[in-house]
Coordinates of C-alpha atoms in Angstrom, one line a residue:
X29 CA 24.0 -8.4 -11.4
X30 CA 23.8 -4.1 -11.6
X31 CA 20.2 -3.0 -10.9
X32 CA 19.2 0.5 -11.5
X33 CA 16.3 0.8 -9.3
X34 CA 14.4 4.2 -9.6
X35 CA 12.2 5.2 -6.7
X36 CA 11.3 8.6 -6.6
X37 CA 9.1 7.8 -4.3
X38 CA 11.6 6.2 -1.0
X39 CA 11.3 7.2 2.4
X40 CA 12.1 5.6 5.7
X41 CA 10.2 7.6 7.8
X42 CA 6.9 8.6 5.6
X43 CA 4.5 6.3 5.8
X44 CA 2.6 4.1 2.9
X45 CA 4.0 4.1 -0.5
X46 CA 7.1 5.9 0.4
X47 CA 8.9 3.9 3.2
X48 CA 7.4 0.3 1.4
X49 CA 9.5 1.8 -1.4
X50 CA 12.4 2.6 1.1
X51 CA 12.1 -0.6 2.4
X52 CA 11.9 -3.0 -0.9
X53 CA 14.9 -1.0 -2.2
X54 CA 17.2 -2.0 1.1
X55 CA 15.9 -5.3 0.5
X56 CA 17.0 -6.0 -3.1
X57 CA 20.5 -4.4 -2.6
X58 CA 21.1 -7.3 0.0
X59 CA 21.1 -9.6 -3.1
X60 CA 22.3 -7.5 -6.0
X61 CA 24.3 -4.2 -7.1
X62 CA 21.7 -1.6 -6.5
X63 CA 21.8 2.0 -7.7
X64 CA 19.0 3.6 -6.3
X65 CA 17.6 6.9 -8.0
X66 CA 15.7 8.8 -5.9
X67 CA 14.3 12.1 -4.9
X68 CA 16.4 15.0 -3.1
X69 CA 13.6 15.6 -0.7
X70 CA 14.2 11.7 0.7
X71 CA 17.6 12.8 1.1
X72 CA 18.2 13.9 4.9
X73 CA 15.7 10.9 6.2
X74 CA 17.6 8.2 4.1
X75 CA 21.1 9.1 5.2
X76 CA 20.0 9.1 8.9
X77 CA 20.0 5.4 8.2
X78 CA 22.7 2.2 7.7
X79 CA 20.7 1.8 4.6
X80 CA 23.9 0.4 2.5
X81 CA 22.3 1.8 -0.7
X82 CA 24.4 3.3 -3.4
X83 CA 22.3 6.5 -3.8
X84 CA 22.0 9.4 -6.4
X85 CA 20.0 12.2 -5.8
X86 CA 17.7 14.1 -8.5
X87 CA 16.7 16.9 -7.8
X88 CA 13.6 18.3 -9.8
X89 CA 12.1 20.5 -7.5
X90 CA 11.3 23.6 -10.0
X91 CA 8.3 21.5 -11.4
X92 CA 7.8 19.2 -8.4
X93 CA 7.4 22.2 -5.6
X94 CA 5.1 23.9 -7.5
X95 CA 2.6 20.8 -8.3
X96 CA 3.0 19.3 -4.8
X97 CA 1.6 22.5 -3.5
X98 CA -1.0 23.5 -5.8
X99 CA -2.1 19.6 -5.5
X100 CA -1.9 20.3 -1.3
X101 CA -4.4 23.6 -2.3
X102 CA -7.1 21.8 -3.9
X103 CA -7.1 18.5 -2.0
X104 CA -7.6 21.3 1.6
X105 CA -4.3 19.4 2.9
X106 CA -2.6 15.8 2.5
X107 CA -5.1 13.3 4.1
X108 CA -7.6 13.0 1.1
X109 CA -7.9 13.7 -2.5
X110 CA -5.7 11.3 -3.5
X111 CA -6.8 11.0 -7.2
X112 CA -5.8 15.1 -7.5
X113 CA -2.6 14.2 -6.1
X114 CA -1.9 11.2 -8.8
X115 CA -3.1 13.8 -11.9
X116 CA -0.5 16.6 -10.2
X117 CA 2.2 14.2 -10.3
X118 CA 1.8 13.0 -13.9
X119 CA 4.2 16.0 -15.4
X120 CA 6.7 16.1 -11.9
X121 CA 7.3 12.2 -12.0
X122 CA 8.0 12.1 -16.1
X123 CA 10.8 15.4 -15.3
X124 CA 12.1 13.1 -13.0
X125 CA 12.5 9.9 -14.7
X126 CA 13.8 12.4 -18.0
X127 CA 16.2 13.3 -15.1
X128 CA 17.4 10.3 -14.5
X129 CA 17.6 9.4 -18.0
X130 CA 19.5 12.1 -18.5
X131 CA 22.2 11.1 -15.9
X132 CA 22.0 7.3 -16.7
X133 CA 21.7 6.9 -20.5
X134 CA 25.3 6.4 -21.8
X135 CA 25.8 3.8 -19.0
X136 CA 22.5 1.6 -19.6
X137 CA 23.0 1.3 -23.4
X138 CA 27.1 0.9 -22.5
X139 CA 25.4 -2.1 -20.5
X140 CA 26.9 -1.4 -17.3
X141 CA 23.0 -2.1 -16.0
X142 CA 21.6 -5.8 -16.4
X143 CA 17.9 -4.6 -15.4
X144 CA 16.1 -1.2 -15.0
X145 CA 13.5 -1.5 -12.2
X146 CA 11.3 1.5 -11.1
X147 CA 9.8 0.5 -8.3
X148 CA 8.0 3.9 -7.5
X149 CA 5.4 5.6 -7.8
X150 CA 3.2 2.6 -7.8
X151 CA -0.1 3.8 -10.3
X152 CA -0.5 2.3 -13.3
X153 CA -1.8 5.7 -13.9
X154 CA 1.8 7.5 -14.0
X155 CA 3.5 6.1 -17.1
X156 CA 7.6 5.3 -17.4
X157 CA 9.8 7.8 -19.8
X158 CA 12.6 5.2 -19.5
X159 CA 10.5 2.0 -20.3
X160 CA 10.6 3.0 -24.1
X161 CA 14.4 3.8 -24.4
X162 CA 16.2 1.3 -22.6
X163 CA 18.1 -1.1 -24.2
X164 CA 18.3 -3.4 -21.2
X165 CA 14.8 -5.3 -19.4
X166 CA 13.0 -3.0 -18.3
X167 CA 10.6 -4.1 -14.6
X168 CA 7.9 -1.8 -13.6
X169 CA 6.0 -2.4 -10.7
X170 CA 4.5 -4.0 -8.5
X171 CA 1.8 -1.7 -9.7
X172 CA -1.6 -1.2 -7.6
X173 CA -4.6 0.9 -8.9
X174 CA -8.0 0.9 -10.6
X175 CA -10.1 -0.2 -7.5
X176 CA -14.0 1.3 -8.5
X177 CA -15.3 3.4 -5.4
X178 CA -18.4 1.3 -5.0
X179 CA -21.8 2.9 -5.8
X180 CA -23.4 2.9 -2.3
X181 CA -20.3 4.9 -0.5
X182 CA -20.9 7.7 -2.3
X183 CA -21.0 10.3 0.3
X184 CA -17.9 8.9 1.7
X185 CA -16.0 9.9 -1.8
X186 CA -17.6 13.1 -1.2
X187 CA -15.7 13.4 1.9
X188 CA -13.1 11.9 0.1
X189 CA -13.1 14.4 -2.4
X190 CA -12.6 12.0 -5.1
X191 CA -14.6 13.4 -7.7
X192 CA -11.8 13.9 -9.8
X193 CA -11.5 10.3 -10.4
X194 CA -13.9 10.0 -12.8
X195 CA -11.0 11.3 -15.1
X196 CA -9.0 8.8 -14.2
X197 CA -9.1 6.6 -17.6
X198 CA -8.1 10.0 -19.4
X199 CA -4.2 8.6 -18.9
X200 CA -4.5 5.7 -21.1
X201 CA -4.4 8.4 -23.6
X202 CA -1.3 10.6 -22.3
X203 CA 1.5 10.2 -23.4
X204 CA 3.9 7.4 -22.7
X205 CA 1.2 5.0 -20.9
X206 CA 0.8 3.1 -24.1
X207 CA 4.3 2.5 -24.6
X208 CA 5.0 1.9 -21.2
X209 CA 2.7 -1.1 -21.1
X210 CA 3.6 -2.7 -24.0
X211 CA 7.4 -2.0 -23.7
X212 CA 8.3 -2.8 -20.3
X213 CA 9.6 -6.5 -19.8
X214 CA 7.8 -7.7 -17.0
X215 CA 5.2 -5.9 -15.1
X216 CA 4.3 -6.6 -11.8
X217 CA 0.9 -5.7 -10.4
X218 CA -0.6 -6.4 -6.9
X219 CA -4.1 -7.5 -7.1
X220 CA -7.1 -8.4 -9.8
X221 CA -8.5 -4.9 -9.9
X222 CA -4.7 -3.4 -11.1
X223 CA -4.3 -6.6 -13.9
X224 CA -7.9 -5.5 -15.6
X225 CA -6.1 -2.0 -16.2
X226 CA -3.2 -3.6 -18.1
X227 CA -4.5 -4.6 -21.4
X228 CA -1.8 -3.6 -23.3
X229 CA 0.7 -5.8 -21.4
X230 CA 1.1 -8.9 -23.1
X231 CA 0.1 -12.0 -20.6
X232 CA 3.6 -13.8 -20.3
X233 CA 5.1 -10.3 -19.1
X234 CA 2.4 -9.8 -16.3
X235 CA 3.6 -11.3 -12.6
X236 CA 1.3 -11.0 -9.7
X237 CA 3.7 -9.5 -7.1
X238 CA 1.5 -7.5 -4.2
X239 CA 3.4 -4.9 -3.3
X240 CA 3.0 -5.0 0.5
X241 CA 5.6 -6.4 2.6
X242 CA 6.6 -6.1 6.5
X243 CA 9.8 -6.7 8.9
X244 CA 9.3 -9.7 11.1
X245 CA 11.9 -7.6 13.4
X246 CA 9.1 -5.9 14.2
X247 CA 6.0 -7.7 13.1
X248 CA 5.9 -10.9 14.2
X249 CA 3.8 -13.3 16.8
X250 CA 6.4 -13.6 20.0
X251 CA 5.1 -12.9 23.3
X252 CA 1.6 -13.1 22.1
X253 CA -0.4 -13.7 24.7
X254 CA -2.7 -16.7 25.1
X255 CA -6.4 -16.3 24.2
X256 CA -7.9 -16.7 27.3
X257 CA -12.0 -16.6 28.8
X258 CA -12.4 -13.4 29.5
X259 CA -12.8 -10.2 27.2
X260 CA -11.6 -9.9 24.2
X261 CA -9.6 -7.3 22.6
X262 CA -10.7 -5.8 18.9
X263 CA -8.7 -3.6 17.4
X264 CA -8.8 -1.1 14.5
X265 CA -5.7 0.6 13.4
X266 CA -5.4 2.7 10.6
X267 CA -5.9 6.6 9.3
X268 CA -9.2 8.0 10.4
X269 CA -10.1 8.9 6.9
X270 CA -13.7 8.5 5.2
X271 CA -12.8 5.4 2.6
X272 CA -11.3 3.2 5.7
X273 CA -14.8 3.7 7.1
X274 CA -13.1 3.7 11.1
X275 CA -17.1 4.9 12.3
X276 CA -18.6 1.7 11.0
X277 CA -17.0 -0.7 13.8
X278 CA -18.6 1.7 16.8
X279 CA -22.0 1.3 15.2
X280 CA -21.0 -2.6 15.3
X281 CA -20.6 -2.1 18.5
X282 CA -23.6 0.1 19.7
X283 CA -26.1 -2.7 18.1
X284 CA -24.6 -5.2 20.2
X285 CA -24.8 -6.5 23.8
X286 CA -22.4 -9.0 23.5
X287 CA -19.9 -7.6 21.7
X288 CA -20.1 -4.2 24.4
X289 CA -18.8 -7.0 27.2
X290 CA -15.6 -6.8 25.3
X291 CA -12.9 -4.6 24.3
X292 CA -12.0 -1.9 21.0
X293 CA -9.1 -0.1 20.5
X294 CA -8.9 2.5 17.6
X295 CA -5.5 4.0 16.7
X296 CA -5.1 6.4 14.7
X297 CA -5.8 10.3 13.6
X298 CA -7.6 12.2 11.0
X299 CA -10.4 13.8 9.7
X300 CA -13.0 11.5 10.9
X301 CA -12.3 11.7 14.5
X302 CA -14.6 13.9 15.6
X303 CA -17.6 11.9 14.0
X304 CA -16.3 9.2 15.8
X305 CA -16.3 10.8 18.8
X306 CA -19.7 11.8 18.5
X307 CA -20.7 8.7 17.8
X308 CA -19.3 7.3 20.8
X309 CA -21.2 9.9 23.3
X310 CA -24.2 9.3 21.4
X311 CA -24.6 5.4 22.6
X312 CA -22.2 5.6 25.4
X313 CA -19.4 3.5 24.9
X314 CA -17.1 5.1 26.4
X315 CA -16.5 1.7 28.7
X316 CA -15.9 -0.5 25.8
X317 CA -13.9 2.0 23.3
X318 CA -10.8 3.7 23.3
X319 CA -9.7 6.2 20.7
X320 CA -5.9 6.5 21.0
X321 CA -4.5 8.6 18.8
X322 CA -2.0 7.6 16.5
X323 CA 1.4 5.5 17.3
X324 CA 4.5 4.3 16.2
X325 CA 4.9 1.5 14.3
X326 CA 6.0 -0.9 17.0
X327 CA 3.8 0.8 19.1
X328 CA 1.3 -0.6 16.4
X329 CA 2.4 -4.1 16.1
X330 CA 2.6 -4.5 20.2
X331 CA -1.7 -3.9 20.1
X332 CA -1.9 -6.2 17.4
X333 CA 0.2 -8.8 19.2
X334 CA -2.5 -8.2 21.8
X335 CA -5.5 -8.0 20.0
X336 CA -8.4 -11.4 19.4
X337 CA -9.7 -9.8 15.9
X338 CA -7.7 -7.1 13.8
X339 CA -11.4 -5.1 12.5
X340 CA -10.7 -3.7 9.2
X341 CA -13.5 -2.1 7.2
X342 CA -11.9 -0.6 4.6
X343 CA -14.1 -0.5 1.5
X344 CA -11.3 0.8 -0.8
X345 CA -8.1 -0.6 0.1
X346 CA -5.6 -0.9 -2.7
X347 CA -2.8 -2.6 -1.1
X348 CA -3.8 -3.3 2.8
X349 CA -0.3 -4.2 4.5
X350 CA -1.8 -3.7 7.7
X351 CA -3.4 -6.6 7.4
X352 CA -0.9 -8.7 6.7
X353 CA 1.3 -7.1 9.6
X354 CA -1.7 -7.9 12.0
X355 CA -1.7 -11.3 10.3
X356 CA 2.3 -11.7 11.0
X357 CA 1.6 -10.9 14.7
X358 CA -1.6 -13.4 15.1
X359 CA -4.6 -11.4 14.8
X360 CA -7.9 -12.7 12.8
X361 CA -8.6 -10.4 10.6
X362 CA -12.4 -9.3 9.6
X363 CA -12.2 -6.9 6.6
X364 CA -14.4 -6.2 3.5
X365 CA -14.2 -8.9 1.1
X366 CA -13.7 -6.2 -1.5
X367 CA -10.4 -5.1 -2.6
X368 CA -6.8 -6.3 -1.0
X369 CA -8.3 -7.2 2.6
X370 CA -10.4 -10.0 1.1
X371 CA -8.0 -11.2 -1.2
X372 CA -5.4 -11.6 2.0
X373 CA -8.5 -12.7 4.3
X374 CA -10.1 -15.3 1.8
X375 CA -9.6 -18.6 2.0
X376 CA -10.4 -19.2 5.3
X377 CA -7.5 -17.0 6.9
X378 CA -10.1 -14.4 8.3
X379 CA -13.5 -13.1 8.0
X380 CA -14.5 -11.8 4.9
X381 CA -17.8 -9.5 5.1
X382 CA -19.7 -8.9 1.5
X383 CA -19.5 -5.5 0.2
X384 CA -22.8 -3.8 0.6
X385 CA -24.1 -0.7 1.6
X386 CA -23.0 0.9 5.0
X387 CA -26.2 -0.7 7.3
X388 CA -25.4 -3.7 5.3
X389 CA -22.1 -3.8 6.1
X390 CA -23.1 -2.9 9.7
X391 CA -24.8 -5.7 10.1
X392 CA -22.4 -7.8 8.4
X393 CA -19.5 -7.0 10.7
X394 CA -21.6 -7.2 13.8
X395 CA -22.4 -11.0 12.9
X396 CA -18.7 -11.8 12.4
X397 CA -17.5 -10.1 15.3
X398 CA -20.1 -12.0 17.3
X399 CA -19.2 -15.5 15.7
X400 CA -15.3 -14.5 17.1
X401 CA -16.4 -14.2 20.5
X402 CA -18.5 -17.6 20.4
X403 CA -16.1 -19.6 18.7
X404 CA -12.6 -18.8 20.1
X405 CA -11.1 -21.7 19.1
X406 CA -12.4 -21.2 15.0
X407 CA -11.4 -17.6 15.3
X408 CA -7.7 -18.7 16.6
X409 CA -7.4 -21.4 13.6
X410 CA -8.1 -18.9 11.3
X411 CA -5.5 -16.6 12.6
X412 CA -2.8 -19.5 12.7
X413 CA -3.6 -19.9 9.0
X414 CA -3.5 -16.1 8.1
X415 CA -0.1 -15.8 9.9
X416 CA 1.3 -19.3 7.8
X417 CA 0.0 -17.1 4.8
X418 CA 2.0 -13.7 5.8
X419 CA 5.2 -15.6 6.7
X420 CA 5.5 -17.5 3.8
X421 CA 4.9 -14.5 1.3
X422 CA 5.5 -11.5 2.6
X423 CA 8.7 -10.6 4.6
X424 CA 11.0 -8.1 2.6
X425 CA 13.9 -11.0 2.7
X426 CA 11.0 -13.2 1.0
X427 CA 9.6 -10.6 -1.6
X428 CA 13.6 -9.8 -2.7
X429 CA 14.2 -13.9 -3.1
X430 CA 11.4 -13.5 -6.2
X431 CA 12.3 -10.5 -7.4
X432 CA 15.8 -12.0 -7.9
X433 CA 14.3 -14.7 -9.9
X434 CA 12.7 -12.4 -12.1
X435 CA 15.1 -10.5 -12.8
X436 CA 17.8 -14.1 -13.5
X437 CA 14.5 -15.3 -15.7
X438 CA 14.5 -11.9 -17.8
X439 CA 18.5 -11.8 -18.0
X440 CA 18.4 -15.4 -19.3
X441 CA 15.6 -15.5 -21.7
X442 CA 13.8 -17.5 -19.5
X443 CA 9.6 -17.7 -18.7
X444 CA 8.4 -15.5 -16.2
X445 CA 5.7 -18.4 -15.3
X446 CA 5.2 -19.4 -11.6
X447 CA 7.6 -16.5 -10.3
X448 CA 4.4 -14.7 -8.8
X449 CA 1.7 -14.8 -5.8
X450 CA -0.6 -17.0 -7.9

């Protein structure tokens, strides 16, 4: 089977959306013929690597340089903002698929392709150029998007500076989004907040297919070290950026006597870190905190190898893999039953705190962190059953195994029925 995967977004050593889409790319040319279409800007990182990936290169920098750095202008930098950067990349990321059209479009109505699979960017928001002109199944996805900022964070979106994203329904009506729904073959999409914004797709096309994945190379549960009587360990990892609300677990903390007898690690950098730190000063916990600074990914998965609880209060998470890395490597995970975390979390594999506002969720956090350090032995069955869930689902060999049956159901005529996470 010939794949032509486009992923302009693909990046081993940028972090989120880029090296997931690095990463599932590697993965599916284990099992078929790959071409991956990608960016010239991933370029240099991707050939440092043994990525054994038939690459092509597009380069569409005349509109893409621009944008990116007008979008850099008004978000004040890269670490918020994110809903300016999706509307500057409507125009840059439909040059680029026109690109690779361009390059590609004798050979995938010759049929030298079996499936056309663009894999990034992962917004429903930016539509597909190729999805209405290919002859051959078209996959888009796994998509992830649409996630409300709830009402009572918003001066945390102000910090955010989100308030662009009240436009954000304005690209049902651009065009190609239309189309690109209603054309596409299958369409995978991560969670229930992205499959409410895909009315157009017709049901039997939809597959739920989170797009979050991790390496058990380095991600796993080995050398974990036995939960024992005396302190535990919490940890938070993560950017410290307003949405992932990072301050909230030191107020958990500062309320509480027993949880001060133990331990909380924060790793991580960014804009919030001085809040945090004043925070900390304020109710001196400087003997039950440390702020770390940010680390390498196995740097990462060796704290949450030694961590009790993986404390997670993200109250707009689209995707969360960190939590299902810290799940892979052990950790019971308390997160905001809003979102990704509590749809990973539910079911008993974690804690799940109800969304409320930020005293609410203060005082939500602080009772389930305190039921962890009474009950070690529910807090470690609960972590067995959230790693059971990540190993099962999520490894990269795992998530390319059901892509590969997608693609043999759309090649044969087949249903797409019971080839998702449902």
């Amino acid at each position: 089977m010939k794949v032509l995967v486009l992923a302009d977004e693909c990046n081993p050593e940028w972090p989120s959306l880029p090296i997931v889409g690095y990463k599932y790319a590697r993965e599916l040319a284990q099992l078929v013929d790959v071409t991956l279409v990608t960016h010239v800007r991933n370029r240099e990182n991707i050939e440092k690597t043994d990525h054994g990936l038939d690459v092509v290169y597009l380069d569409t920098e005349w509109i893409a340089g621009p944008m990116f750095r007008l979008a850099r202008l008004l978000r004040g930098g890269e670490e918020v903002a994110w809903s300016t950067s999706m509307i500057m990349n409507y125009l840059p990321y439909l040059a680029f698929e026109r690109a690779a059209w361009k390059r590609f479009r004798r050979a995938i109505r010759d049929g030298e392709f079996d499936i056309v699979h663009r894999i990034t960017p992962m917004s429903p928001t930016l539509p597909s150029y190729i999805s209405v002109k290919s002859p051959v199944p078209f996959v888009i996805g796994p998509l992830n998007g649409n996630l409300p900022w709830p009402a009572a964070f918003a001066a945390e979106q102000k910090r955010e500076k989100e308030g662009l994203r009240r436009l954000r329904d304005l690209y049902k009506v651009l065009p190609y989004a239309g189309p690109t729904q209603r054309r596409a073959s299958a369409v995978l999409y991560g969670f229930e907040h992205t499959r409410k914004d895909l009315g157009a797709v017709q049901p039997g096309r939809l597959v739920s297919f989170p797009e979050i994945g991790y390496d058990p190379a380095i991600f796993h549960a080995r050398g974990r070290k036995a939960a024992g009587e005396g302190p535990m360990e919490f940890l938070y990892a993560g950017r410290l950026v307003p949405y992932k609300l990072p301050e909230l677990v030191l107020h958990v903390f500062a309320g509480s006597p027993e949880l001060r007898r133990h331990r909380l690690r924060i790793l991580g950098d960014g804009p919030e870190r001085a809040r945090m730190e004043a925070v900390i000063a304020e109710h001196g916990l400087q003997d039950c905190v440390a702020m770390e600074g940010r680390k390498s990914q196995a740097e990462v998965a060796e704290a949450m190898r030694s961590a009790d609880v993986f404390v997670f209060p993200s109250i707009r998470e689209l995707g969360a893999g960190v939590v299902i890395e810290a799940m892979a490597c052990g950790a019971h995970c308390a997160v905001v039953d809003y979102g990704a975390p509590g749809a990973l979390a539910g079911a008993g594999r974690g804690s799940c705190v109800p969304l409320g506002p930020f005293d609410a969720l203060v005082q939500g956090f602080r009772a389930a962190l305190e039921r962890c350090a009474a009950d070690r032995v529910a807090t470690a069955e609960a972590a067995a059953a959230g790693r059971a869930y990540a190993e099962a689902g999520f490894p990269w060999a795992k998530k390319g195994a059901r892509t590969l049956a997608i693609y043999k159901a759309l090649t044969s005529g087949r249903s797409l029925e019971g080839l998702g996470y449902d």
